[in-house]
PDB file of N, CA and C in Angstrom:
ATOM      1  N   MET A   1      13.549  15.064  -1.427  1.00 84.00           N
ATOM      2  CA  MET A   1      12.215  15.024  -0.869  1.00 84.00           C
ATOM      3  C   MET A   1      12.284  14.323   0.493  1.00 84.00           C
ATOM      4  N   ARG A   2      11.586  14.867   1.472  1.00 87.00           N
ATOM      5  CA  ARG A   2      11.530  14.256   2.795  1.00 87.00           C
ATOM      6  C   ARG A   2      10.271  13.431   2.934  1.00 87.00           C
ATOM      7  N   TYR A   3      10.378  12.340   3.675  1.00 84.00           N
ATOM      8  CA  TYR A   3       9.262  11.424   3.894  1.00 84.00           C
ATOM      9  C   TYR A   3       8.877  11.473   5.363  1.00 84.00           C
ATOM     10  N   SER A   4       8.049  12.455   5.717  1.00 89.00           N
ATOM     11  CA  SER A   4       7.684  12.641   7.123  1.00 89.00           C
ATOM     12  C   SER A   4       6.487  11.775   7.489  1.00 89.00           C
ATOM     13  N   GLY A   5       6.546  11.245   8.708  1.00 88.00           N
ATOM     14  CA  GLY A   5       5.449  10.448   9.220  1.00 88.00           C
ATOM     15  C   GLY A   5       4.260  11.318   9.575  1.00 88.00           C
ATOM     16  N   ASP A   6       3.087  10.695   9.721  1.00 89.00           N
ATOM     17  CA  ASP A   6       1.891  11.470  10.046  1.00 89.00           C
ATOM     18  C   ASP A   6       1.929  12.021  11.466  1.00 89.00           C
ATOM     19  N   TRP A   7       2.874  11.587  12.274  1.00 92.00           N
ATOM     20  CA  TRP A   7       3.055  12.099  13.634  1.00 92.00           C
ATOM     21  C   TRP A   7       3.832  13.412  13.629  1.00 92.00           C
ATOM     22  N   MET A   8       4.449  13.752  12.505  1.00 94.00           N
ATOM     23  CA  MET A   8       5.307  14.931  12.442  1.00 94.00           C
ATOM     24  C   MET A   8       4.523  16.185  12.084  1.00 94.00           C
ATOM     25  N   VAL A   9       5.055  17.330  12.503  1.00 95.00           N
ATOM     26  CA  VAL A   9       4.490  18.642  12.178  1.00 95.00           C
ATOM     27  C   VAL A   9       5.611  19.503  11.593  1.00 95.00           C
ATOM     28  N   LEU A  10       5.244  20.641  11.018  1.00 93.00           N
ATOM     29  CA  LEU A  10       6.217  21.528  10.387  1.00 93.00           C
ATOM     30  C   LEU A  10       7.331  21.942  11.356  1.00 93.00           C
ATOM     31  N   ALA A  11       6.984  22.149  12.601  1.00 96.00           N
ATOM     32  CA  ALA A  11       7.989  22.558  13.586  1.00 96.00           C
ATOM     33  C   ALA A  11       9.113  21.541  13.688  1.00 96.00           C
ATOM     34  N   ASP A  12       8.810  20.261  13.485  1.00 97.00           N
ATOM     35  CA  ASP A  12       9.830  19.216  13.606  1.00 97.00           C
ATOM     36  C   ASP A  12      10.948  19.418  12.594  1.00 97.00           C
ATOM     37  N   ASP A  13      10.599  19.736  11.355  1.00 96.00           N
ATOM     38  CA  ASP A  13      11.625  19.980  10.346  1.00 96.00           C
ATOM     39  C   ASP A  13      12.482  21.185  10.726  1.00 96.00           C
ATOM     40  N   ARG A  14      11.832  22.241  11.200  1.00 97.00           N
ATOM     41  CA  ARG A  14      12.580  23.447  11.586  1.00 97.00           C
ATOM     42  C   ARG A  14      13.529  23.153  12.746  1.00 97.00           C
ATOM     43  N   ILE A  15      13.067  22.387  13.714  1.00 98.00           N
ATOM     44  CA  ILE A  15      13.916  22.025  14.862  1.00 98.00           C
ATOM     45  C   ILE A  15      15.108  21.208  14.399  1.00 98.00           C
ATOM     46  N   LEU A  16      14.870  20.200  13.578  1.00 97.00           N
ATOM     47  CA  LEU A  16      15.961  19.360  13.078  1.00 97.00           C
ATOM     48  C   LEU A  16      16.953  20.173  12.240  1.00 97.00           C
ATOM     49  N   GLU A  17      16.449  21.044  11.383  1.00 97.00           N
ATOM     50  CA  GLU A  17      17.332  21.884  10.567  1.00 97.00           C
ATOM     51  C   GLU A  17      18.180  22.801  11.448  1.00 97.00           C
ATOM     52  N   TYR A  18      17.564  23.388  12.456  1.00 98.00           N
ATOM     53  CA  TYR A  18      18.291  24.271  13.369  1.00 98.00           C
ATOM     54  C   TYR A  18      19.401  23.509  14.088  1.00 98.00           C
ATOM     55  N   VAL A  19      19.051  22.363  14.655  1.00 98.00           N
ATOM     56  CA  VAL A  19      20.033  21.594  15.422  1.00 98.00           C
ATOM     57  C   VAL A  19      21.163  21.114  14.514  1.00 98.00           C
ATOM     58  N   ARG A  20      20.846  20.697  13.299  1.00 98.00           N
ATOM     59  CA  ARG A  20      21.910  20.278  12.384  1.00 98.00           C
ATOM     60  C   ARG A  20      22.826  21.451  12.067  1.00 98.00           C
ATOM     61  N   HIS A  21      22.258  22.595  11.775  1.00 97.00           N
ATOM     62  CA  HIS A  21      23.062  23.768  11.413  1.00 97.00           C
ATOM     63  C   HIS A  21      23.932  24.252  12.579  1.00 97.00           C
ATOM     64  N   GLU A  22      23.362  24.290  13.776  1.00 97.00           N
ATOM     65  CA  GLU A  22      24.070  24.823  14.940  1.00 97.00           C
ATOM     66  C   GLU A  22      24.934  23.779  15.657  1.00 97.00           C
ATOM     67  N   GLY A  23      24.705  22.499  15.405  1.00 97.00           N
ATOM     68  CA  GLY A  23      25.457  21.443  16.090  1.00 97.00           C
ATOM     69  C   GLY A  23      24.758  20.927  17.328  1.00 97.00           C
ATOM     70  N   SER A  24      23.937  21.765  17.940  1.00 97.00           N
ATOM     71  CA  SER A  24      23.115  21.395  19.095  1.00 97.00           C
ATOM     72  C   SER A  24      22.108  22.524  19.294  1.00 97.00           C
ATOM     73  N   GLY A  25      21.167  22.286  20.186  1.00 97.00           N
ATOM     74  CA  GLY A  25      20.195  23.338  20.431  1.00 97.00           C
ATOM     75  C   GLY A  25      19.414  23.118  21.704  1.00 97.00           C
ATOM     76  N   ARG A  26      19.024  24.231  22.307  1.00 98.00           N
ATOM     77  CA  ARG A  26      18.125  24.247  23.458  1.00 98.00           C
ATOM     78  C   ARG A  26      16.813  24.866  23.006  1.00 98.00           C
ATOM     79  N   PRO A  27      15.695  24.404  23.550  1.00 97.00           N
ATOM     80  CA  PRO A  27      14.406  24.961  23.136  1.00 97.00           C
ATOM     81  C   PRO A  27      14.337  26.483  23.197  1.00 97.00           C
ATOM     82  N   LYS A  28      14.870  27.097  24.226  1.00 97.00           N
ATOM     83  CA  LYS A  28      14.824  28.563  24.336  1.00 97.00           C
ATOM     84  C   LYS A  28      15.622  29.222  23.214  1.00 97.00           C
ATOM     85  N   ALA A  29      16.818  28.708  22.953  1.00 97.00           N
ATOM     86  CA  ALA A  29      17.645  29.275  21.884  1.00 97.00           C
ATOM     87  C   ALA A  29      16.967  29.102  20.526  1.00 97.00           C
ATOM     88  N   MET A  30      16.324  27.947  20.324  1.00 97.00           N
ATOM     89  CA  MET A  30      15.623  27.714  19.058  1.00 97.00           C
ATOM     90  C   MET A  30      14.468  28.699  18.906  1.00 97.00           C
ATOM     91  N   ALA A  31      13.674  28.866  19.966  1.00 96.00           N
ATOM     92  CA  ALA A  31      12.523  29.770  19.931  1.00 96.00           C
ATOM     93  C   ALA A  31      12.971  31.217  19.724  1.00 96.00           C
ATOM     94  N   ASP A  32      14.095  31.571  20.322  1.00 96.00           N
ATOM     95  CA  ASP A  32      14.603  32.941  20.211  1.00 96.00           C
ATOM     96  C   ASP A  32      15.303  33.213  18.884  1.00 96.00           C
ATOM     97  N   SER A  33      15.629  32.168  18.141  1.00 95.00           N
ATOM     98  CA  SER A  33      16.442  32.314  16.928  1.00 95.00           C
ATOM     99  C   SER A  33      15.715  33.033  15.790  1.00 95.00           C
ATOM    100  N   GLY A  34      14.393  32.973  15.767  1.00 91.00           N
ATOM    101  CA  GLY A  34      13.661  33.529  14.645  1.00 91.00           C
ATOM    102  C   GLY A  34      13.486  32.523  13.518  1.00 91.00           C
ATOM    103  N   TYR A  35      14.249  31.442  13.532  1.00 94.00           N
ATOM    104  CA  TYR A  35      14.110  30.398  12.515  1.00 94.00           C
ATOM    105  C   TYR A  35      13.035  29.397  12.919  1.00 94.00           C
ATOM    106  N   VAL A  36      13.045  29.024  14.183  1.00 94.00           N
ATOM    107  CA  VAL A  36      12.032  28.116  14.729  1.00 94.00           C
ATOM    108  C   VAL A  36      11.002  29.010  15.423  1.00 94.00           C
ATOM    109  N   ARG A  37       9.954  29.353  14.734  1.00 92.00           N
ATOM    110  CA  ARG A  37       9.001  30.361  15.229  1.00 92.00           C
ATOM    111  C   ARG A  37       7.876  29.744  16.042  1.00 92.00           C
ATOM    112  N   TYR A  38       8.263  29.150  17.142  1.00 95.00           N
ATOM    113  CA  TYR A  38       7.317  28.529  18.071  1.00 95.00           C
ATOM    114  C   TYR A  38       7.777  28.852  19.480  1.00 95.00           C
ATOM    115  N   SER A  39       6.889  28.690  20.441  1.00 96.00           N
ATOM    116  CA  SER A  39       7.249  28.985  21.833  1.00 96.00           C
ATOM    117  C   SER A  39       8.252  27.959  22.353  1.00 96.00           C
ATOM    118  N   ARG A  40       8.991  28.351  23.377  1.00 96.00           N
ATOM    119  CA  ARG A  40       9.956  27.456  24.005  1.00 96.00           C
ATOM    120  C   ARG A  40       9.277  26.182  24.475  1.00 96.00           C
ATOM    121  N   GLN A  41       8.084  26.306  25.046  1.00 97.00           N
ATOM    122  CA  GLN A  41       7.362  25.145  25.548  1.00 97.00           C
ATOM    123  C   GLN A  41       6.997  24.179  24.418  1.00 97.00           C
ATOM    124  N   TYR A  42       6.550  24.725  23.289  1.00 97.00           N
ATOM    125  CA  TYR A  42       6.180  23.877  22.162  1.00 97.00           C
ATOM    126  C   TYR A  42       7.412  23.215  21.545  1.00 97.00           C
ATOM    127  N   VAL A  43       8.494  23.958  21.429  1.00 98.00           N
ATOM    128  CA  VAL A  43       9.742  23.389  20.898  1.00 98.00           C
ATOM    129  C   VAL A  43      10.217  22.262  21.797  1.00 98.00           C
ATOM    130  N   HIS A  44      10.132  22.465  23.102  1.00 97.00           N
ATOM    131  CA  HIS A  44      10.528  21.419  24.056  1.00 97.00           C
ATOM    132  C   HIS A  44       9.674  20.161  23.868  1.00 97.00           C
ATOM    133  N   LYS A  45       8.370  20.343  23.732  1.00 97.00           N
ATOM    134  CA  LYS A  45       7.452  19.216  23.535  1.00 97.00           C
ATOM    135  C   LYS A  45       7.788  18.459  22.255  1.00 97.00           C
ATOM    136  N   ARG A  46       8.032  19.186  21.170  1.00 97.00           N
ATOM    137  CA  ARG A  46       8.339  18.536  19.893  1.00 97.00           C
ATOM    138  C   ARG A  46       9.721  17.881  19.927  1.00 97.00           C
ATOM    139  N   ALA A  47      10.671  18.489  20.606  1.00 98.00           N
ATOM    140  CA  ALA A  47      12.008  17.885  20.717  1.00 98.00           C
ATOM    141  C   ALA A  47      11.924  16.544  21.436  1.00 98.00           C
ATOM    142  N   LYS A  48      11.112  16.470  22.475  1.00 97.00           N
ATOM    143  CA  LYS A  48      10.926  15.191  23.183  1.00 97.00           C
ATOM    144  C   LYS A  48      10.323  14.147  22.247  1.00 97.00           C
ATOM    145  N   LYS A  49       9.388  14.544  21.399  1.00 96.00           N
ATOM    146  CA  LYS A  49       8.784  13.622  20.435  1.00 96.00           C
ATOM    147  C   LYS A  49       9.834  13.162  19.416  1.00 96.00           C
ATOM    148  N   LEU A  50      10.700  14.057  18.998  1.00 96.00           N
ATOM    149  CA  LEU A  50      11.760  13.692  18.054  1.00 96.00           C
ATOM    150  C   LEU A  50      12.766  12.731  18.689  1.00 96.00           C
ATOM    151  N   VAL A  51      12.985  12.873  19.994  1.00 96.00           N
ATOM    152  CA  VAL A  51      13.843  11.923  20.720  1.00 96.00           C
ATOM    153  C   VAL A  51      13.186  10.547  20.727  1.00 96.00           C
ATOM    154  N   GLU A  52      11.881  10.503  20.999  1.00 94.00           N
ATOM    155  CA  GLU A  52      11.145   9.229  21.016  1.00 94.00           C
ATOM    156  C   GLU A  52      11.275   8.475  19.698  1.00 94.00           C
ATOM    157  N   HIS A  53      11.377   9.213  18.607  1.00 93.00           N
ATOM    158  CA  HIS A  53      11.449   8.597  17.282  1.00 93.00           C
ATOM    159  C   HIS A  53      12.886   8.497  16.756  1.00 93.00           C
ATOM    160  N   GLY A  54      13.858   8.792  17.608  1.00 94.00           N
ATOM    161  CA  GLY A  54      15.256   8.581  17.240  1.00 94.00           C
ATOM    162  C   GLY A  54      15.874   9.612  16.314  1.00 94.00           C
ATOM    163  N   LEU A  55      15.236  10.779  16.179  1.00 96.00           N
ATOM    164  CA  LEU A  55      15.778  11.804  15.295  1.00 96.00           C
ATOM    165  C   LEU A  55      16.662  12.804  16.029  1.00 96.00           C
ATOM    166  N   LEU A  56      16.416  12.974  17.313  1.00 97.00           N
ATOM    167  CA  LEU A  56      17.253  13.809  18.177  1.00 97.00           C
ATOM    168  C   LEU A  56      17.703  12.976  19.366  1.00 97.00           C
ATOM    169  N   GLU A  57      18.771  13.432  19.992  1.00 98.00           N
ATOM    170  CA  GLU A  57      19.234  12.837  21.247  1.00 98.00           C
ATOM    171  C   GLU A  57      19.287  13.947  22.289  1.00 98.00           C
ATOM    172  N   HIS A  58      18.779  13.669  23.484  1.00 98.00           N
ATOM    173  CA  HIS A  58      18.811  14.638  24.579  1.00 98.00           C
ATOM    174  C   HIS A  58      20.071  14.385  25.393  1.00 98.00           C
ATOM    175  N   LEU A  59      20.941  15.371  25.467  1.00 97.00           N
ATOM    176  CA  LEU A  59      22.195  15.230  26.202  1.00 97.00           C
ATOM    177  C   LEU A  59      22.063  15.616  27.666  1.00 97.00           C
ATOM    178  N   GLY A  60      20.941  16.193  28.038  1.00 95.00           N
ATOM    179  CA  GLY A  60      20.743  16.688  29.400  1.00 95.00           C
ATOM    180  C   GLY A  60      20.805  18.201  29.418  1.00 95.00           C
ATOM    181  N   ASN A  61      20.316  18.795  30.490  1.00 95.00           N
ATOM    182  CA  ASN A  61      20.291  20.255  30.644  1.00 95.00           C
ATOM    183  C   ASN A  61      19.628  20.964  29.470  1.00 95.00           C
ATOM    184  N   GLY A  62      18.660  20.299  28.837  1.00 95.00           N
ATOM    185  CA  GLY A  62      17.918  20.924  27.745  1.00 95.00           C
ATOM    186  C   GLY A  62      18.647  20.990  26.419  1.00 95.00           C
ATOM    187  N   VAL A  63      19.767  20.293  26.282  1.00 98.00           N
ATOM    188  CA  VAL A  63      20.552  20.333  25.047  1.00 98.00           C
ATOM    189  C   VAL A  63      20.218  19.117  24.183  1.00 98.00           C
ATOM    190  N   TYR A  64      19.918  19.384  22.922  1.00 98.00           N
ATOM    191  CA  TYR A  64      19.589  18.327  21.964  1.00 98.00           C
ATOM    192  C   TYR A  64      20.585  18.350  20.812  1.00 98.00           C
ATOM    193  N   VAL A  65      20.914  17.152  20.316  1.00 98.00           N
ATOM    194  CA  VAL A  65      21.749  17.010  19.124  1.00 98.00           C
ATOM    195  C   VAL A  65      21.023  16.097  18.145  1.00 98.00           C
ATOM    196  N   ILE A  66      21.332  16.257  16.887  1.00 98.00           N
ATOM    197  CA  ILE A  66      20.694  15.437  15.870  1.00 98.00           C
ATOM    198  C   ILE A  66      21.400  14.082  15.793  1.00 98.00           C
ATOM    199  N   THR A  67      20.641  13.042  15.549  1.00 97.00           N
ATOM    200  CA  THR A  67      21.190  11.699  15.415  1.00 97.00           C
ATOM    201  C   THR A  67      21.475  11.419  13.937  1.00 97.00           C
ATOM    202  N   GLU A  68      22.139  10.304  13.683  1.00 96.00           N
ATOM    203  CA  GLU A  68      22.374   9.897  12.299  1.00 96.00           C
ATOM    204  C   GLU A  68      21.032   9.698  11.585  1.00 96.00           C
ATOM    205  N   ARG A  69      20.067   9.133  12.309  1.00 94.00           N
ATOM    206  CA  ARG A  69      18.730   8.927  11.730  1.00 94.00           C
ATOM    207  C   ARG A  69      18.084  10.273  11.384  1.00 94.00           C
ATOM    208  N   GLY A  70      18.261  11.267  12.239  1.00 96.00           N
ATOM    209  CA  GLY A  70      17.747  12.601  11.960  1.00 96.00           C
ATOM    210  C   GLY A  70      18.399  13.220  10.738  1.00 96.00           C
ATOM    211  N   GLU A  71      19.704  13.032  10.604  1.00 96.00           N
ATOM    212  CA  GLU A  71      20.427  13.521   9.428  1.00 96.00           C
ATOM    213  C   GLU A  71      19.897  12.858   8.167  1.00 96.00           C
ATOM    214  N   ARG A  72      19.696  11.550   8.248  1.00 94.00           N
ATOM    215  CA  ARG A  72      19.214  10.802   7.085  1.00 94.00           C
ATOM    216  C   ARG A  72      17.795  11.222   6.711  1.00 94.00           C
ATOM    217  N   TYR A  73      16.960  11.524   7.716  1.00 93.00           N
ATOM    218  CA  TYR A  73      15.616  12.027   7.424  1.00 93.00           C
ATOM    219  C   TYR A  73      15.707  13.353   6.664  1.00 93.00           C
ATOM    220  N   LEU A  74      16.519  14.293   7.165  1.00 95.00           N
ATOM    221  CA  LEU A  74      16.649  15.589   6.504  1.00 95.00           C
ATOM    222  C   LEU A  74      17.172  15.448   5.082  1.00 95.00           C
ATOM    223  N   ASP A  75      18.004  14.448   4.840  1.00 95.00           N
ATOM    224  CA  ASP A  75      18.564  14.216   3.508  1.00 95.00           C
ATOM    225  C   ASP A  75      17.615  13.430   2.604  1.00 95.00           C
ATOM    226  N   GLY A  76      16.435  13.053   3.113  1.00 92.00           N
ATOM    227  CA  GLY A  76      15.448  12.334   2.323  1.00 92.00           C
ATOM    228  C   GLY A  76      15.765  10.863   2.123  1.00 92.00           C
ATOM    229  N   GLU A  77      16.593  10.309   2.999  1.00 93.00           N
ATOM    230  CA  GLU A  77      17.020   8.916   2.858  1.00 93.00           C
ATOM    231  C   GLU A  77      16.155   7.924   3.620  1.00 93.00           C
ATOM    232  N   ILE A  78      15.356   8.398   4.569  1.00 92.00           N
ATOM    233  CA  ILE A  78      14.501   7.493   5.335  1.00 92.00           C
ATOM    234  C   ILE A  78      13.085   8.035   5.416  1.00 92.00           C
ATOM    235  N   ASP A  79      12.150   7.143   5.691  1.00 89.00           N
ATOM    236  CA  ASP A  79      10.747   7.473   5.871  1.00 89.00           C
ATOM    237  C   ASP A  79      10.443   7.348   7.358  1.00 89.00           C
ATOM    238  N   THR A  80       9.891   8.391   7.960  1.00 90.00           N
ATOM    239  CA  THR A  80       9.628   8.364   9.404  1.00 90.00           C
ATOM    240  C   THR A  80       8.211   7.918   9.752  1.00 90.00           C
ATOM    241  N   SER A  81       7.474   7.416   8.774  1.00 84.00           N
ATOM    242  CA  SER A  81       6.150   6.865   9.073  1.00 84.00           C
ATOM    243  C   SER A  81       6.306   5.651   9.977  1.00 84.00           C
ATOM    244  N   LYS A  82       5.360   5.449  10.874  1.00 71.00           N
ATOM    245  CA  LYS A  82       5.462   4.370  11.860  1.00 71.00           C
ATOM    246  C   LYS A  82       5.577   2.993  11.227  1.00 71.00           C
ATOM    247  N   ASP A  83       4.823   2.734  10.160  1.00 62.00           N
ATOM    248  CA  ASP A  83       4.796   1.407   9.563  1.00 62.00           C
ATOM    249  C   ASP A  83       5.755   1.248   8.387  1.00 62.00           C
ATOM    250  N   ALA A  84       6.441   2.308   8.012  1.00 60.00           N
ATOM    251  CA  ALA A  84       7.320   2.241   6.847  1.00 60.00           C
ATOM    252  C   ALA A  84       8.708   1.773   7.254  1.00 60.00           C
ATOM    253  N   PRO A  85       9.357   1.022   6.375  1.00 57.00           N
ATOM    254  CA  PRO A  85      10.763   0.699   6.657  1.00 57.00           C
ATOM    255  C   PRO A  85      11.571   1.989   6.554  1.00 57.00           C
ATOM    256  N   ASP A  86      12.689   2.055   7.258  1.00 61.00           N
ATOM    257  CA  ASP A  86      13.495   3.271   7.223  1.00 61.00           C
ATOM    258  C   ASP A  86      13.923   3.655   5.815  1.00 61.00           C
ATOM    259  N   GLU A  87      14.429   2.702   5.068  1.00 59.00           N
ATOM    260  CA  GLU A  87      14.959   3.011   3.744  1.00 59.00           C
ATOM    261  C   GLU A  87      13.831   3.373   2.791  1.00 59.00           C
ATOM    262  N   VAL A  88      14.066   4.350   1.937  1.00 56.00           N
ATOM    263  CA  VAL A  88      13.083   4.706   0.921  1.00 56.00           C
ATOM    264  C   VAL A  88      13.649   4.373  -0.440  1.00 56.00           C
ATOM    265  N   ASP A  89      12.791   3.928  -1.328  1.00 56.00           N
ATOM    266  CA  ASP A  89      13.197   3.657  -2.695  1.00 56.00           C
ATOM    267  C   ASP A  89      13.120   4.948  -3.474  1.00 56.00           C
ATOM    268  N   SER A  90      14.133   5.201  -4.243  1.00 50.00           N
ATOM    269  CA  SER A  90      14.128   6.395  -5.069  1.00 50.00           C
ATOM    270  C   SER A  90      13.113   6.226  -6.189  1.00 50.00           C
ATOM    271  N   MET A  91      12.266   7.228  -6.373  1.00 45.00           N
ATOM    272  CA  MET A  91      11.295   7.146  -7.445  1.00 45.00           C
ATOM    273  C   MET A  91      11.960   7.354  -8.795  1.00 45.00           C
ATOM    274  N   PHE A  92      13.235   7.721  -8.783  1.00 42.00           N
ATOM    275  CA  PHE A  92      13.959   7.964 -10.018  1.00 42.00           C
ATOM    276  C   PHE A  92      15.000   6.890 -10.280  1.00 42.00           C
ATOM    277  N   ASP A  93      14.924   5.771  -9.580  1.00 46.00           N
ATOM    278  CA  ASP A  93      15.880   4.682  -9.724  1.00 46.00           C
ATOM    279  C   ASP A  93      15.610   3.955 -11.040  1.00 46.00           C
ATOM    280  N   ASP A  94      16.570   3.989 -11.956  1.00 46.00           N
ATOM    281  CA  ASP A  94      16.414   3.360 -13.270  1.00 46.00           C
ATOM    282  C   ASP A  94      16.432   1.848 -13.208  1.00 46.00           C
ATOM    283  N   SER A  95      16.970   1.262 -12.141  1.00 43.00           N
ATOM    284  CA  SER A  95      17.103  -0.185 -12.078  1.00 43.00           C
ATOM    285  C   SER A  95      15.814  -0.885 -11.673  1.00 43.00           C
ATOM    286  N   SER A  96      14.821  -0.145 -11.181  1.00 43.00           N
ATOM    287  CA  SER A  96      13.557  -0.786 -10.791  1.00 43.00           C
ATOM    288  C   SER A  96      12.690  -0.973 -12.016  1.00 43.00           C
ATOM    289  N   SER A  97      11.957  -2.064 -12.034  1.00 42.00           N
ATOM    290  CA  SER A  97      11.094  -2.334 -13.182  1.00 42.00           C
ATOM    291  C   SER A  97       9.762  -1.626 -13.002  1.00 42.00           C
ATOM    292  N   SER A  98       9.132  -1.302 -14.103  1.00 42.00           N
ATOM    293  CA  SER A  98       7.835  -0.633 -14.015  1.00 42.00           C
ATOM    294  C   SER A  98       6.765  -1.652 -13.674  1.00 42.00           C
ATOM    295  N   ALA A  99       5.600  -1.182 -13.289  1.00 43.00           N
ATOM    296  CA  ALA A  99       4.497  -2.069 -12.911  1.00 43.00           C
ATOM    297  C   ALA A  99       4.086  -2.934 -14.092  1.00 43.00           C
ATOM    298  N   ASP A 100       4.119  -2.380 -15.312  1.00 44.00           N
ATOM    299  CA  ASP A 100       3.734  -3.155 -16.497  1.00 44.00           C
ATOM    300  C   ASP A 100       4.690  -4.319 -16.732  1.00 44.00           C
ATOM    301  N   GLU A 101       5.968  -4.114 -16.484  1.00 43.00           N
ATOM    302  CA  GLU A 101       6.959  -5.155 -16.720  1.00 43.00           C
ATOM    303  C   GLU A 101       6.886  -6.266 -15.688  1.00 43.00           C
ATOM    304  N   SER A 102       6.409  -5.967 -14.508  1.00 41.00           N
ATOM    305  CA  SER A 102       6.427  -6.956 -13.435  1.00 41.00           C
ATOM    306  C   SER A 102       5.199  -7.869 -13.424  1.00 41.00           C
ATOM    307  N   HIS A 103       4.171  -7.546 -14.218  1.00 41.00           N
ATOM    308  CA  HIS A 103       2.962  -8.380 -14.269  1.00 41.00           C
ATOM    309  C   HIS A 103       2.961  -9.239 -15.529  1.00 41.00           C
ATOM    310  N   GLU A 104       2.627 -10.482 -15.343  1.00 42.00           N
ATOM    311  CA  GLU A 104       2.514 -11.379 -16.486  1.00 42.00           C
ATOM    312  C   GLU A 104       1.164 -11.175 -17.143  1.00 42.00           C
ATOM    313  N   GLN A 105       1.150 -11.307 -18.453  1.00 44.00           N
ATOM    314  CA  GLN A 105      -0.128 -11.210 -19.154  1.00 44.00           C
ATOM    315  C   GLN A 105      -0.850 -12.534 -19.038  1.00 44.00           C
ATOM    316  N   VAL A 106      -2.177 -12.456 -18.903  1.00 41.00           N
ATOM    317  CA  VAL A 106      -2.982 -13.666 -18.748  1.00 41.00           C
ATOM    318  C   VAL A 106      -3.644 -14.027 -20.049  1.00 41.00           C
TER     319      VAL A 106
END
């Protein structure tokens, strides 16, 4: 499961998936691919936003690569919400105590 911030849109996931699969990407190539079904201008705008949040890195000449943080987001290991810590707790972690166990009875 991915934990996307409220600043993210569906195009962001498609851009990150494309760049991870291809190793790098340019907005025009992404738009032309058929996988990222948005205009070159919109892909460029979203790629810049992903750079601001540390999920992509801009190498220059319109080329973007995914960062380790971007990889971890795609793998569901981090939360990209502005106020959330990067690490996410697994909802299936057996070692965490339930809410009933953590409250003392009065």
